[in-house]
Every structure is written in C-alpha cells, then in structure tokens.
PDB file of C-alpha atoms and ligand atoms in Angstrom:
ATOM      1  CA  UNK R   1      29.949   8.434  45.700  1.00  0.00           C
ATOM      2  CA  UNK R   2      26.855   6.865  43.942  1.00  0.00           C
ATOM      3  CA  UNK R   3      24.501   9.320  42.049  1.00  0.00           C
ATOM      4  CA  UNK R   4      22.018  10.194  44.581  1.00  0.00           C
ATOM      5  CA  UNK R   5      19.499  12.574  43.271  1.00  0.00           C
ATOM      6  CA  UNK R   6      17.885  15.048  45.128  1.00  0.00           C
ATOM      7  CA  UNK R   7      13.846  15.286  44.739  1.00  0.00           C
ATOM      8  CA  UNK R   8      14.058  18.835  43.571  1.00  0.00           C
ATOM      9  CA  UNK R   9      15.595  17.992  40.558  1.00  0.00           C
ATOM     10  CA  UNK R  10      15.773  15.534  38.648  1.00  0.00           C
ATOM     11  CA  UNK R  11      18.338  14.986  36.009  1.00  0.00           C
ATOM     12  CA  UNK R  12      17.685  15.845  32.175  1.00  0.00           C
ATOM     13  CA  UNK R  13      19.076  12.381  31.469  1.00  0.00           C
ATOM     14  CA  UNK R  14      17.156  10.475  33.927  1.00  0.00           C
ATOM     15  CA  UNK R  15      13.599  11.966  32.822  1.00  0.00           C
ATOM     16  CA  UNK R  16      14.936  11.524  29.746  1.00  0.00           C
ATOM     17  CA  UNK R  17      15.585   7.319  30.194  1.00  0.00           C
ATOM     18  CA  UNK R  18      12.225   7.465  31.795  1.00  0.00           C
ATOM     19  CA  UNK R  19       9.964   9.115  29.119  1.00  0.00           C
ATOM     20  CA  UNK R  20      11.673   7.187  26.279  1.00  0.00           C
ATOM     21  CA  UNK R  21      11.727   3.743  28.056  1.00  0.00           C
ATOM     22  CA  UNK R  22       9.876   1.181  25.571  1.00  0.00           C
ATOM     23  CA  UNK R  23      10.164  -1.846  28.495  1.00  0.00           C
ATOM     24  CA  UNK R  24      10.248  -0.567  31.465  1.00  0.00           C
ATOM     25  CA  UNK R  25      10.639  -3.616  34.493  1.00  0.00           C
ATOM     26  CA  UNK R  26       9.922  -1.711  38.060  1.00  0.00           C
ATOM     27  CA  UNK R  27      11.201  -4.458  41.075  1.00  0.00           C
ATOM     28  CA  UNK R  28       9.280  -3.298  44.075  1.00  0.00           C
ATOM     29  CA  UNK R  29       9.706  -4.605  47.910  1.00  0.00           C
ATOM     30  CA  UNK R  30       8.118  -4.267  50.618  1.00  0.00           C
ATOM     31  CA  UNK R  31       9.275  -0.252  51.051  1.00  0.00           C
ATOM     32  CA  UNK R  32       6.441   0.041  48.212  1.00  0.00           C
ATOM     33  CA  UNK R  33       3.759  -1.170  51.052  1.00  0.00           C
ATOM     34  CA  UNK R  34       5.128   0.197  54.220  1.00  0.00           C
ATOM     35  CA  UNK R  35       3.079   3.799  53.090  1.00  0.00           C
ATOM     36  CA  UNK R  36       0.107   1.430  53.455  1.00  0.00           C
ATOM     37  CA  UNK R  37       0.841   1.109  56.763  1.00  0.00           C
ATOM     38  CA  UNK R  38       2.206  -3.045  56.310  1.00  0.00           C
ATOM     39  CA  UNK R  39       5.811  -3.594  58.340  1.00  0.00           C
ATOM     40  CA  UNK R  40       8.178  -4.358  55.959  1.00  0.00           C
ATOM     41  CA  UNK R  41       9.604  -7.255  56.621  1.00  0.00           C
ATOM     42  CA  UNK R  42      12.996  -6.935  58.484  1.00  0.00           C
ATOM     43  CA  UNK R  43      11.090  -4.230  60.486  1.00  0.00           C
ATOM     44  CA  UNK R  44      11.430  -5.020  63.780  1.00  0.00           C
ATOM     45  CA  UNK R  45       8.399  -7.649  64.152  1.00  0.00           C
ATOM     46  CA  UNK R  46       5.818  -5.823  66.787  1.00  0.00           C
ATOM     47  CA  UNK R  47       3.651  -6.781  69.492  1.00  0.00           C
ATOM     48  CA  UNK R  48       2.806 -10.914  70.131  1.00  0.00           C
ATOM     49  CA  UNK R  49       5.728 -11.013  67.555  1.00  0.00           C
ATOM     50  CA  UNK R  50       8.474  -9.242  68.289  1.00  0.00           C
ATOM     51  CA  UNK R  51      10.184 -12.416  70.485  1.00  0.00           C
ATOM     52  CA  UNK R  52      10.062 -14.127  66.717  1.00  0.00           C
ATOM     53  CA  UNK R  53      12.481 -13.836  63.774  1.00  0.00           C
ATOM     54  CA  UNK R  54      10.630 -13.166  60.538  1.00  0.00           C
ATOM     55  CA  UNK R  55      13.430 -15.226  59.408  1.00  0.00           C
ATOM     56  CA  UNK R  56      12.513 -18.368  61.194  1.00  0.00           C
ATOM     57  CA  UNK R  57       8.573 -18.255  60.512  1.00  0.00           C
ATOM     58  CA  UNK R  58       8.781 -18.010  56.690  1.00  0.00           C
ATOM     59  CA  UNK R  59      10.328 -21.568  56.805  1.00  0.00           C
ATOM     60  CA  UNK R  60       9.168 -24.978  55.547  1.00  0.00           C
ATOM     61  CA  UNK R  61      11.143 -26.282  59.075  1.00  0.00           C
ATOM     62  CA  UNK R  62       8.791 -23.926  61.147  1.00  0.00           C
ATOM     63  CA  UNK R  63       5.456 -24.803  59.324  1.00  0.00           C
ATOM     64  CA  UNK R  64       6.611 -28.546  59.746  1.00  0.00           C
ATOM     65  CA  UNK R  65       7.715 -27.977  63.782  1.00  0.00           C
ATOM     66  CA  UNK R  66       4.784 -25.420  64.756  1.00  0.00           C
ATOM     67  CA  UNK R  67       1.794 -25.028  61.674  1.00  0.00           C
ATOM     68  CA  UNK R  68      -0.398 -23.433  64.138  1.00  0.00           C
ATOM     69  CA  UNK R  69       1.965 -20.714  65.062  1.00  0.00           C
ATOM     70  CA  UNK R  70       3.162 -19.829  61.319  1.00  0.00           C
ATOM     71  CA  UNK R  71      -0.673 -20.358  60.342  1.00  0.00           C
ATOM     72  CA  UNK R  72      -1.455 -17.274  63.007  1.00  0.00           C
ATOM     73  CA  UNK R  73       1.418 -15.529  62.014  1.00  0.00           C
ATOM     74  CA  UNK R  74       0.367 -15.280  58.433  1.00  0.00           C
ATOM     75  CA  UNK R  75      -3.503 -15.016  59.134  1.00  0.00           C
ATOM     76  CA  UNK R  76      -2.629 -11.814  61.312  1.00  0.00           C
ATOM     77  CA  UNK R  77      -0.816 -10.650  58.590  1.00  0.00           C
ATOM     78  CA  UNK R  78      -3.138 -11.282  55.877  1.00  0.00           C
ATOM     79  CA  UNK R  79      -6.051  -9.759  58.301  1.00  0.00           C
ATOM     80  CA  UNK R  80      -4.220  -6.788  58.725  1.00  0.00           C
ATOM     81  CA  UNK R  81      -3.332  -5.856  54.585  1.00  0.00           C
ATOM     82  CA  UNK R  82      -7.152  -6.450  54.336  1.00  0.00           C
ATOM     83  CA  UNK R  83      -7.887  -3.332  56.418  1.00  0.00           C
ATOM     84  CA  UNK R  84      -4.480  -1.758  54.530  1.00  0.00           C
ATOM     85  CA  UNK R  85      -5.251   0.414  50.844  1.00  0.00           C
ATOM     86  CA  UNK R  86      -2.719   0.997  48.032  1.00  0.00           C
ATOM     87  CA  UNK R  87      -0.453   4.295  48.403  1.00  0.00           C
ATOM     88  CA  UNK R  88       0.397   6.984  46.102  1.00  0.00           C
ATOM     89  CA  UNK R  89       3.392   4.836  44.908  1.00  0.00           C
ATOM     90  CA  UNK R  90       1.148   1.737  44.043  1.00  0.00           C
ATOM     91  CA  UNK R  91      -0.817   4.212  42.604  1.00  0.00           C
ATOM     92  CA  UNK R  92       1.693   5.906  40.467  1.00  0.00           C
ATOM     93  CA  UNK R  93       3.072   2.494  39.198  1.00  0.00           C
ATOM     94  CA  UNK R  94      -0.783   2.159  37.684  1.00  0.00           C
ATOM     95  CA  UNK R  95      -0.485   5.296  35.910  1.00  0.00           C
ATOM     96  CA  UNK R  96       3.085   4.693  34.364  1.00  0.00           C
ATOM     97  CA  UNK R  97       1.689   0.819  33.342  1.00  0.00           C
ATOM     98  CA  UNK R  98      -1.200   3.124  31.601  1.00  0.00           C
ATOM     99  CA  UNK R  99       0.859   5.583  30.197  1.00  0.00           C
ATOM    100  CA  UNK R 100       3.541   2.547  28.572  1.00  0.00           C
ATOM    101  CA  UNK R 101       0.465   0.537  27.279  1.00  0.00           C
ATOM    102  CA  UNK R 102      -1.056   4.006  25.740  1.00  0.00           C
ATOM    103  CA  UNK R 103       2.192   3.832  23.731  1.00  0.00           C
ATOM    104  CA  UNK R 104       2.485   0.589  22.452  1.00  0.00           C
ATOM    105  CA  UNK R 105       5.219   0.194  25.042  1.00  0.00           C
ATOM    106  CA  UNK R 106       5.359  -2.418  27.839  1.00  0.00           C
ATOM    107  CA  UNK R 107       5.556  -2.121  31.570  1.00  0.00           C
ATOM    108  CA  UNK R 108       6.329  -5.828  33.653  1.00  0.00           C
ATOM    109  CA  UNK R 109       6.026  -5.000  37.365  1.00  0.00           C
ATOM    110  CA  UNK R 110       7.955  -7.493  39.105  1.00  0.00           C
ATOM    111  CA  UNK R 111       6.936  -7.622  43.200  1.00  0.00           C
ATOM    112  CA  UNK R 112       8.792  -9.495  46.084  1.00  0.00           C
ATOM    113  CA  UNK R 113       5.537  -8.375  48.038  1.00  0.00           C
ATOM    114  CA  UNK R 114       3.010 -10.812  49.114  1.00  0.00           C
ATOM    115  CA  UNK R 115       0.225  -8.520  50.503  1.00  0.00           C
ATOM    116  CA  UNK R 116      -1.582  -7.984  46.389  1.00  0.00           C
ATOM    117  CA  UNK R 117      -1.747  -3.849  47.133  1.00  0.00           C
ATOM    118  CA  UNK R 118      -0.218  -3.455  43.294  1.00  0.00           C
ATOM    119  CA  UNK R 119      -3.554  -5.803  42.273  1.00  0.00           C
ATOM    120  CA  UNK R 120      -5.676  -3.644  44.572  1.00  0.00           C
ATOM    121  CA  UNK R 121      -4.132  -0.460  42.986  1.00  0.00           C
ATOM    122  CA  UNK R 122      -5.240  -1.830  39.365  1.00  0.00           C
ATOM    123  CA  UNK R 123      -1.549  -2.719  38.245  1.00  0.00           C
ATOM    124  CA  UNK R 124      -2.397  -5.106  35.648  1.00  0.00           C
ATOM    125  CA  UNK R 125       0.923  -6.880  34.345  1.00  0.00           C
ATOM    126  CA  UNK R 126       2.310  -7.849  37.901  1.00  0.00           C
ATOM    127  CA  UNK R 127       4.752 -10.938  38.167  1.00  0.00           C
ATOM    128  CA  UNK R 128       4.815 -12.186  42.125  1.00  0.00           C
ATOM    129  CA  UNK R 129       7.878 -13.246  42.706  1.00  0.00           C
ATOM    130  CA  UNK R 130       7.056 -15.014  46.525  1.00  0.00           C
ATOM    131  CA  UNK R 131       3.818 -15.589  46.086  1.00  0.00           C
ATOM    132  CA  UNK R 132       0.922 -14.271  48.157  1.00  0.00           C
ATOM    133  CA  UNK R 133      -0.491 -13.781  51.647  1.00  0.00           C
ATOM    134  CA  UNK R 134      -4.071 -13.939  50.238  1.00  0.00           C
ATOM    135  CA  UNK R 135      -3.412 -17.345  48.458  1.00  0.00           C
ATOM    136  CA  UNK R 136      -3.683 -20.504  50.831  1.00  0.00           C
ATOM    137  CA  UNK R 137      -2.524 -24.073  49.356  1.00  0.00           C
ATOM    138  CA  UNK R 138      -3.642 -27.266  50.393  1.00  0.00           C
ATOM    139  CA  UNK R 139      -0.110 -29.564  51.172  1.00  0.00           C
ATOM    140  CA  UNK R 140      -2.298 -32.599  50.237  1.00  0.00           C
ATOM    141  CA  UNK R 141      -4.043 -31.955  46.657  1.00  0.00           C
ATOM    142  CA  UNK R 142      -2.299 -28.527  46.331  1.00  0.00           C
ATOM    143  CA  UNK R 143      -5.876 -26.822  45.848  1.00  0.00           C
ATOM    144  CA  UNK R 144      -5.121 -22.751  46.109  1.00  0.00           C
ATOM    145  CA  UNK R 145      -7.833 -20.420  47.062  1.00  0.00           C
ATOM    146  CA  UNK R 146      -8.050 -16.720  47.663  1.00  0.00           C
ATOM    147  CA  UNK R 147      -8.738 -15.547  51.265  1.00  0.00           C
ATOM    148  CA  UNK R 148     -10.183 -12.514  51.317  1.00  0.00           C
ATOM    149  CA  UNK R 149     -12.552 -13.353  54.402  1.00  0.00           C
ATOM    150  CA  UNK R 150     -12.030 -12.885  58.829  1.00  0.00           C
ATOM    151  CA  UNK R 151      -9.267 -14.909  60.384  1.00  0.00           C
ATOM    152  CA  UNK R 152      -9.406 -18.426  59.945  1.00  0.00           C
ATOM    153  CA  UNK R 153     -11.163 -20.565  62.681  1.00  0.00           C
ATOM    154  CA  UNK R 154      -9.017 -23.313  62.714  1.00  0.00           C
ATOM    155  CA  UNK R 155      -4.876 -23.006  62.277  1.00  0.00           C
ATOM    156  CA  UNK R 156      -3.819 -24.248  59.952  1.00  0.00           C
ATOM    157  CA  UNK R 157      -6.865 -24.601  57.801  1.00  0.00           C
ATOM    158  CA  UNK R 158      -7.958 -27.474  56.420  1.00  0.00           C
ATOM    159  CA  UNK R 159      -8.589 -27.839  52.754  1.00  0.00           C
ATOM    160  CA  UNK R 160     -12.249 -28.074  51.732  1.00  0.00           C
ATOM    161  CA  UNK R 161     -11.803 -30.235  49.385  1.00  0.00           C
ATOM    162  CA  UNK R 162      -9.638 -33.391  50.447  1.00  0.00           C
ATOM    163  CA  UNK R 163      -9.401 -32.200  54.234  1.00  0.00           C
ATOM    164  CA  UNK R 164      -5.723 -31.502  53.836  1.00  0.00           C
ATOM    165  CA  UNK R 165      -3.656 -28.994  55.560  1.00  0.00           C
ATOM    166  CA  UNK R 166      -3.597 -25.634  54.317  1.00  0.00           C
ATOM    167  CA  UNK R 167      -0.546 -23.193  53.871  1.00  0.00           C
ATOM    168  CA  UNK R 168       0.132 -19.468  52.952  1.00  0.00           C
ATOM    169  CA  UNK R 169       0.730 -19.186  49.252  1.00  0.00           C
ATOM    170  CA  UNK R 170       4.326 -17.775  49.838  1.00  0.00           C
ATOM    171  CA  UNK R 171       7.794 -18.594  48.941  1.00  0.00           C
ATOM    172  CA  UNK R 172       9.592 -19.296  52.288  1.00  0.00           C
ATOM    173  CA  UNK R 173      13.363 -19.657  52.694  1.00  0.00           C
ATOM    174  CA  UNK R 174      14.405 -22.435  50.789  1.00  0.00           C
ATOM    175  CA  UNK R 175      11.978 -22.690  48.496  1.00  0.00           C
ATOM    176  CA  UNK R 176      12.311 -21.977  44.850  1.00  0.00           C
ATOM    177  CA  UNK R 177      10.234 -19.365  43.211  1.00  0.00           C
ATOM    178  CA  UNK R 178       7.177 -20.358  41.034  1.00  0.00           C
ATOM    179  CA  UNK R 179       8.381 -21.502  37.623  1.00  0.00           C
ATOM    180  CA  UNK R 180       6.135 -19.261  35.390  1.00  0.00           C
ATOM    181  CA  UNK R 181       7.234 -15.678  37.756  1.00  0.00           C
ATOM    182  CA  UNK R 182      11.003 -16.581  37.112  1.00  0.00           C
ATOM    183  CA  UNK R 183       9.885 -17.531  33.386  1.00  0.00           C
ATOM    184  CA  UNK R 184       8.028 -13.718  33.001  1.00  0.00           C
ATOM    185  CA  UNK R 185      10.942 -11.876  34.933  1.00  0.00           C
ATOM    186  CA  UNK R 186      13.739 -13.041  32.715  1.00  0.00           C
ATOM    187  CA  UNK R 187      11.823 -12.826  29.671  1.00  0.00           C
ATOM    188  CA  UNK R 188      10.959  -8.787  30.477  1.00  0.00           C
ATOM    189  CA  UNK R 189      14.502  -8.175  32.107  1.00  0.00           C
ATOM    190  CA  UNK R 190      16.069  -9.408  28.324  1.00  0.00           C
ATOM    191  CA  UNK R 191      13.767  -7.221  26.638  1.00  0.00           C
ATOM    192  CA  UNK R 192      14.019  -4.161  29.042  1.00  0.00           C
ATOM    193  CA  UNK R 193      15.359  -0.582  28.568  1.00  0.00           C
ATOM    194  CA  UNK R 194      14.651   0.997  31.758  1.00  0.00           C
ATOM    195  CA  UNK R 195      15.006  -0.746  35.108  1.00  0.00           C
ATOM    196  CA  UNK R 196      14.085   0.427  38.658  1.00  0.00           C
ATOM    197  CA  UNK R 197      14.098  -1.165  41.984  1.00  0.00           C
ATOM    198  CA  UNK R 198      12.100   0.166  44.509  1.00  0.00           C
ATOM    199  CA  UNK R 199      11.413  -0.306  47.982  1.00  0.00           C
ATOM    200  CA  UNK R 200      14.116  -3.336  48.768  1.00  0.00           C
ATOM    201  CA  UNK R 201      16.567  -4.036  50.623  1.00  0.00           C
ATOM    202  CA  UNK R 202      18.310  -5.481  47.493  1.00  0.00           C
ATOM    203  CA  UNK R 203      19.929  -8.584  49.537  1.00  0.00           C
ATOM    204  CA  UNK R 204      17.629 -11.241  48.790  1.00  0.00           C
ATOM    205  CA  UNK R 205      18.335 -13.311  45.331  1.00  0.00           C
ATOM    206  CA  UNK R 206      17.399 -14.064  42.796  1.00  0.00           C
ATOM    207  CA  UNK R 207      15.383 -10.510  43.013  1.00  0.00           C
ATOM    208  CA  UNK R 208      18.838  -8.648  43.953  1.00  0.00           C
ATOM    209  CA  UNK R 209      20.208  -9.515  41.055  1.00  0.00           C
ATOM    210  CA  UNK R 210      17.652  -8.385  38.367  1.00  0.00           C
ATOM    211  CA  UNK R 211      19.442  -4.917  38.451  1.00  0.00           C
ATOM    212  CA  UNK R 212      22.409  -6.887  37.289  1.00  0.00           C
ATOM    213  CA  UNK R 213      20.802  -8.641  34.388  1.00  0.00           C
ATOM    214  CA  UNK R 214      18.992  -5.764  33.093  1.00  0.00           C
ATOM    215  CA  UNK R 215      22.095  -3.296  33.170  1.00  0.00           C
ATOM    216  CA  UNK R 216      24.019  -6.141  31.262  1.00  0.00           C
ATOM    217  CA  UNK R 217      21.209  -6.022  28.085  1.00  0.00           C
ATOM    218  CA  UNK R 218      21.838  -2.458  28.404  1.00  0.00           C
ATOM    219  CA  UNK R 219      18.884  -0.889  30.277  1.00  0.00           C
ATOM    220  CA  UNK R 220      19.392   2.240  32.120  1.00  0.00           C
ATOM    221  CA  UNK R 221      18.757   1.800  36.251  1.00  0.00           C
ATOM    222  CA  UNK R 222      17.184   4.035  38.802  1.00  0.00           C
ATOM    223  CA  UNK R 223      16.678   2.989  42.691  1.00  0.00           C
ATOM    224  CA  UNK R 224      14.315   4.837  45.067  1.00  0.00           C
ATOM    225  CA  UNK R 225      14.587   3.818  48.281  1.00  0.00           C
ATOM    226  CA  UNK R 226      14.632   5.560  52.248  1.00  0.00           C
ATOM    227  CA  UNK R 227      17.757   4.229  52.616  1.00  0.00           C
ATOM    228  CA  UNK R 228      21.601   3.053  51.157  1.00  0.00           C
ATOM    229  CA  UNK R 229      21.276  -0.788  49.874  1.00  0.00           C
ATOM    230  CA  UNK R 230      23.712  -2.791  47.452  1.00  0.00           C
ATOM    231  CA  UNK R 231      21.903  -1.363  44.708  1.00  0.00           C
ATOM    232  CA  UNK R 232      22.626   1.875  45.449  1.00  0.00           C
ATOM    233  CA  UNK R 233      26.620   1.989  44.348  1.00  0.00           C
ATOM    234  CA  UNK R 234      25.888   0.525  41.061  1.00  0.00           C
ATOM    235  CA  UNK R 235      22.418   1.738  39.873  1.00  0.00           C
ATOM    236  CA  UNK R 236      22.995   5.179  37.383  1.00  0.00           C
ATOM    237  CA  UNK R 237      20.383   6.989  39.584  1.00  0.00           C
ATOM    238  CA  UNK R 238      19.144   6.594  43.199  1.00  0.00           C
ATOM    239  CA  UNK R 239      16.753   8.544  44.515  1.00  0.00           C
ATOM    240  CA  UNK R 240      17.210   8.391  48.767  1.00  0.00           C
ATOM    241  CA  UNK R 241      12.892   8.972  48.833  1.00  0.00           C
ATOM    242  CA  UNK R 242      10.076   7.695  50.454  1.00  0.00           C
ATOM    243  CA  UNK R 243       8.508   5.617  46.986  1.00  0.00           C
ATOM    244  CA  UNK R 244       4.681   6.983  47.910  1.00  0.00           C
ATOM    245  CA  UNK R 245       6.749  10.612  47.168  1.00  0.00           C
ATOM    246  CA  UNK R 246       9.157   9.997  44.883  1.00  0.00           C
ATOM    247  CA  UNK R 247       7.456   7.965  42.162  1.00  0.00           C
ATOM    248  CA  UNK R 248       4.445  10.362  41.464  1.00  0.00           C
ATOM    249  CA  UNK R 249       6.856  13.199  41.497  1.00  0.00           C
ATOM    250  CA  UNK R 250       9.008  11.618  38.962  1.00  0.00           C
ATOM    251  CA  UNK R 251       6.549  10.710  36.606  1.00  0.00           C
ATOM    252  CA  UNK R 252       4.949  14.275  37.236  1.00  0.00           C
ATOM    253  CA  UNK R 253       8.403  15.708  35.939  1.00  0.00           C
ATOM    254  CA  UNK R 254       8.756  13.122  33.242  1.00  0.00           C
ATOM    255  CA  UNK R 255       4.892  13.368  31.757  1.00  0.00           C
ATOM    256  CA  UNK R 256       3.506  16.656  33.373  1.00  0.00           C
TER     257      UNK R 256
HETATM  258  P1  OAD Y   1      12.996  -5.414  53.375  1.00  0.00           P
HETATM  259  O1  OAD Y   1      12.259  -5.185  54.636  1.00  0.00           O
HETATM  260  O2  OAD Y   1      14.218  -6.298  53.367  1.00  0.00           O
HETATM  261  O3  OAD Y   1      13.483  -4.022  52.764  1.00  0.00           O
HETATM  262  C1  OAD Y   1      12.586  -2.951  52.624  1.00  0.00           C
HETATM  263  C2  OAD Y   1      13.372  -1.816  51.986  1.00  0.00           C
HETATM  264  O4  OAD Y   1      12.488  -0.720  51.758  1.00  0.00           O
HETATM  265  C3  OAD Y   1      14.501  -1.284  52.871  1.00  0.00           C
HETATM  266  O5  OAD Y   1      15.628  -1.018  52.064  1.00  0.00           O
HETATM  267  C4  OAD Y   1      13.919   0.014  53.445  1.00  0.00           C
HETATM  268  O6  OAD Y   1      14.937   0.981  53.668  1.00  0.00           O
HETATM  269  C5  OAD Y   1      13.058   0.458  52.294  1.00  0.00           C
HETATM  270  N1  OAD Y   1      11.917   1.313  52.642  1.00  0.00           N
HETATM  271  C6  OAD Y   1      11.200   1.312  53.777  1.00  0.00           C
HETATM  272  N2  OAD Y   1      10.189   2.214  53.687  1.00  0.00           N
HETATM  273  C7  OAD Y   1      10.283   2.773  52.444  1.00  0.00           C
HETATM  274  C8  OAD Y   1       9.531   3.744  51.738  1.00  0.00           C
HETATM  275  N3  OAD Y   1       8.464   4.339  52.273  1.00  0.00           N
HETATM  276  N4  OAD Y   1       9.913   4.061  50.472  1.00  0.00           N
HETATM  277  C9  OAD Y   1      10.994   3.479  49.905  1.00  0.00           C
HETATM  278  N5  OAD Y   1      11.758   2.544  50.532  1.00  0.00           N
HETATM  279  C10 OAD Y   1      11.399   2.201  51.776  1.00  0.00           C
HETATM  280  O7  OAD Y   1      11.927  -5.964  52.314  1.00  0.00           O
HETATM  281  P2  OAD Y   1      12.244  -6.588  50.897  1.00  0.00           P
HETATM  282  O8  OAD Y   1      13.438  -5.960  50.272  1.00  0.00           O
HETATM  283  O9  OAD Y   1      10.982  -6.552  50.133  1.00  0.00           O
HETATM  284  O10 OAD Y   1      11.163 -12.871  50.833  1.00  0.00           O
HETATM  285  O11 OAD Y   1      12.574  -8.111  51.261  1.00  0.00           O
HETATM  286  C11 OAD Y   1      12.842  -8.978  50.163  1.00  0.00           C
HETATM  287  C12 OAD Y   1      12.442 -10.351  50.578  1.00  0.00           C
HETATM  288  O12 OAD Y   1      13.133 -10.677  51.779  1.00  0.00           O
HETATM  289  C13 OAD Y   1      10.984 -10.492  50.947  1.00  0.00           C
HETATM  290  O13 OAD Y   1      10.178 -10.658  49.805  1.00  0.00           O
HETATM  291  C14 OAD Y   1      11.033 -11.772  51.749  1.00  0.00           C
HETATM  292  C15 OAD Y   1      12.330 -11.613  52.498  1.00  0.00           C
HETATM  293  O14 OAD Y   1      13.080 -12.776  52.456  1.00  0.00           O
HETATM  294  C16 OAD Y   1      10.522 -14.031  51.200  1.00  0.00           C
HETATM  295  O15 OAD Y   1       9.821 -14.084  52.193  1.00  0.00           O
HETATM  296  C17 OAD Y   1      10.779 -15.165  50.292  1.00  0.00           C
END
C-alpha cells in the first residue's frame, strides 16, 4: 500500500523533509495547469479536436504531412492559455521558491508544461523541459520569438525574417529535449534533498524518471497528484490532491 496521506494531516516527518529541504527540485505536469482551466494533455481532446490524438499532432511526421492543421492546433492552444491565469498551486510554488531563496537555499522548478503559467505566476528558476507554446521557431534560420499576440493569420507562420516556416517551440515525440533544460535538471536533481512531482502522469521519460535519480542521491520524495501514477508506489509520500489545494496547504502546515 503506498503512503497516501490524507490532507488533514500531514506527517511530522514529511513537514519535517519539507521545512529543512536545502534543494528542493518540484517536477510539475500539466495537473499543475488544469486549475487554470488548460486540458491536460491526455484529457480527452474537446470540440474540433476530439476526432485527433494529441499523440499524433505533437509529431515532427504530422507537422511534415499537415503544418496547417498542427499550426491551428497549437495556435488554439496558445490563444486559449492567453485568456488562462496561474492557480493557487503556481502560486504556492512562487512562495516556496521565495521562502528557499530567503534562506540561502535553492528551489529548481522543473516543468513538462508548455503553456509559461509558472513564468506568469513569477516562478523565477523554471527549467522547461518541452519547450513552449508561446515560443514559435523558424525551420529555416531557427529565429524564436514570443507570441503573445491574436491567432496567427497565416498557418503555419512564416518567419519575418528569412520567410521560413514557423513552428511551436515544443518538444514533440521524438525529439530530444533542449540541451541546456536536461543540463539544469541533472545538475539540481544531483544536488537535491527534497523532490516532488506534481501534476503528471509520471509515464513520459526522461521526466518519469527524475524521481528515480533524486531518491538515488538520497533526497526525500513527495507526489501530489488527483490520481494513482507509477510514482505513486515508490515516492515516501503521496498526497491523492488536487495541486491548486494541496500545495498551499502544505506549505501553510510546513511555514504557518
Ligand atoms: P498528463 O495529462 O499525462 O497527466 C496529468 C496528470 O495530472 C494526471 O496524472 C492527472 O491525474 C493529474 N491531474 C489532473 N488534474 C490535476 C490536479 N488538479 N491536481 C493534481 N493532479 C492533477 O500530463 P503530463 O504528465 O504533464 O510531452 O504529460 C507529460 C508529457 O506527456 C507532456 O509534457 C507531453 C506529453 O507527451 C510532450 O508533448 C513532449
């Protein structure tokens, strides 16, 4: 039976691990942003969507075959988390990043998510893992902008500089993660004391197996998820929580 821990109370031990933690690493999927109101992503796809795999669009193959379609699909995405605002979790990840940094301690906040809520929350030391929604490279000169503006006129868009084609700033299936993010997370998971993963499904590597790593140098683990995943059986705590609850009440309980 894995050590699920009720809301109500929290263990000694486990506020304990969390108030003495000198490198805490939080792993956060998309359970982080579905508070904000974003599908996470093996939700069951909605609307215009739902007779496509999320699977099959975040593909180099399906960019290649349709770029119009995948350029919509990401757009509409990237439309929608700009009408979306950080949650209580986000913003309790802030305040724990604060409260480490007040301390001379560290806090890396490693995010599978692509929709920059932790960046709109003011998380400052944030490591993204699959890139972003609101980045768009061109596949020509490999310029990157920010998109922060109305839906694109033209799918996919063309690059203002060279006149290339343009693509979402995200890791897709098959595609290795950027350098410098995988550089950051194993540099933080060798250092870290306290590890959490939050908000994922826990099946997608190399992200699923951070908990590994950082239990291995010796960290202490905590999961907070809605649901049962992989992680759940080997972290020392999980906490079966919504993360917009759970988070600010443990830190509440840890710090007052
Ligand atoms: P998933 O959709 O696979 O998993 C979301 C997890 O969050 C599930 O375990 C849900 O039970 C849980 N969850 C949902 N709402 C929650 C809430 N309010 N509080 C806490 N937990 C909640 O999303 P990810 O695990 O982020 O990669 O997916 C990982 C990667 O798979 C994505 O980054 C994407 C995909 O392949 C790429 O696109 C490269």
């Amino acid at each position: 039976m894995y050590p699920l821990v009720r809301m109500t109370d929290f263990p000694p031990a486990m506020l304990d691990a969390v108030r003495s933690a000198r490198h805490v690493v939080a792993l956060t999927g998309a359970g982080v942003s579905a508070e904000s109101g974003v599908p996470t992503f093996r939700d069951a796809q909605t609307g215009l969507w739902a007779k496509y795999d999320p699977m099959e669009l975040a593909t180099p193959e399906a960019f290649a075959r349709d770029p119009a379609l995948v350029s919509r699909w990401y757009d509409e995405r990237r439309q929608m988390r700009l009408t979306t605002q950080p949650n209580p979790g986000h913003h309790a990840l802030v305040r724990w990043e604060a409260l480490q940094r007040a301390g001379g301690e560290s806090f890396t906040l490693l995010t599978q998510n692509v929709d920059r809520l932790h960046h709109a929350a003011g998380s400052v030391n944030v490591v993204e893992l699959h890139g972003s929604l609101m980045v768009w490279r061109c596949t020509a000169c490999g310029e990157e902008r920010e998109e922060l503006g109305p839906a694109f006129q033209q799918h996919p868009p063309r690059c203002g500089t060279c006149g290339g084609t343009r693509r979402p700033g995200v890791v897709w299936f098959g595609e290795a993660l950027p350098g410098q993010a995988l550089e950051a997370a194993f540099d933080a998971l060798r250092r870290c004391d306290l590890f959490l993963t939050i908000g994922t499904s826990a099946v997608v590597h190399p992200a699923a197996s951070f908990l590994h790593d950082a239990a291995e140098h010796g960290a202490a683990t905590i999961e907070i998820n809605r649901d049962h995943t992989p992680a759940s059986d080997v972290v020392g705590w999980t906490l079966r929580a919504k993360s917009g609850e759970a988070l600010p009440a443990m830190l509440d309980a840890a710090f007052g």
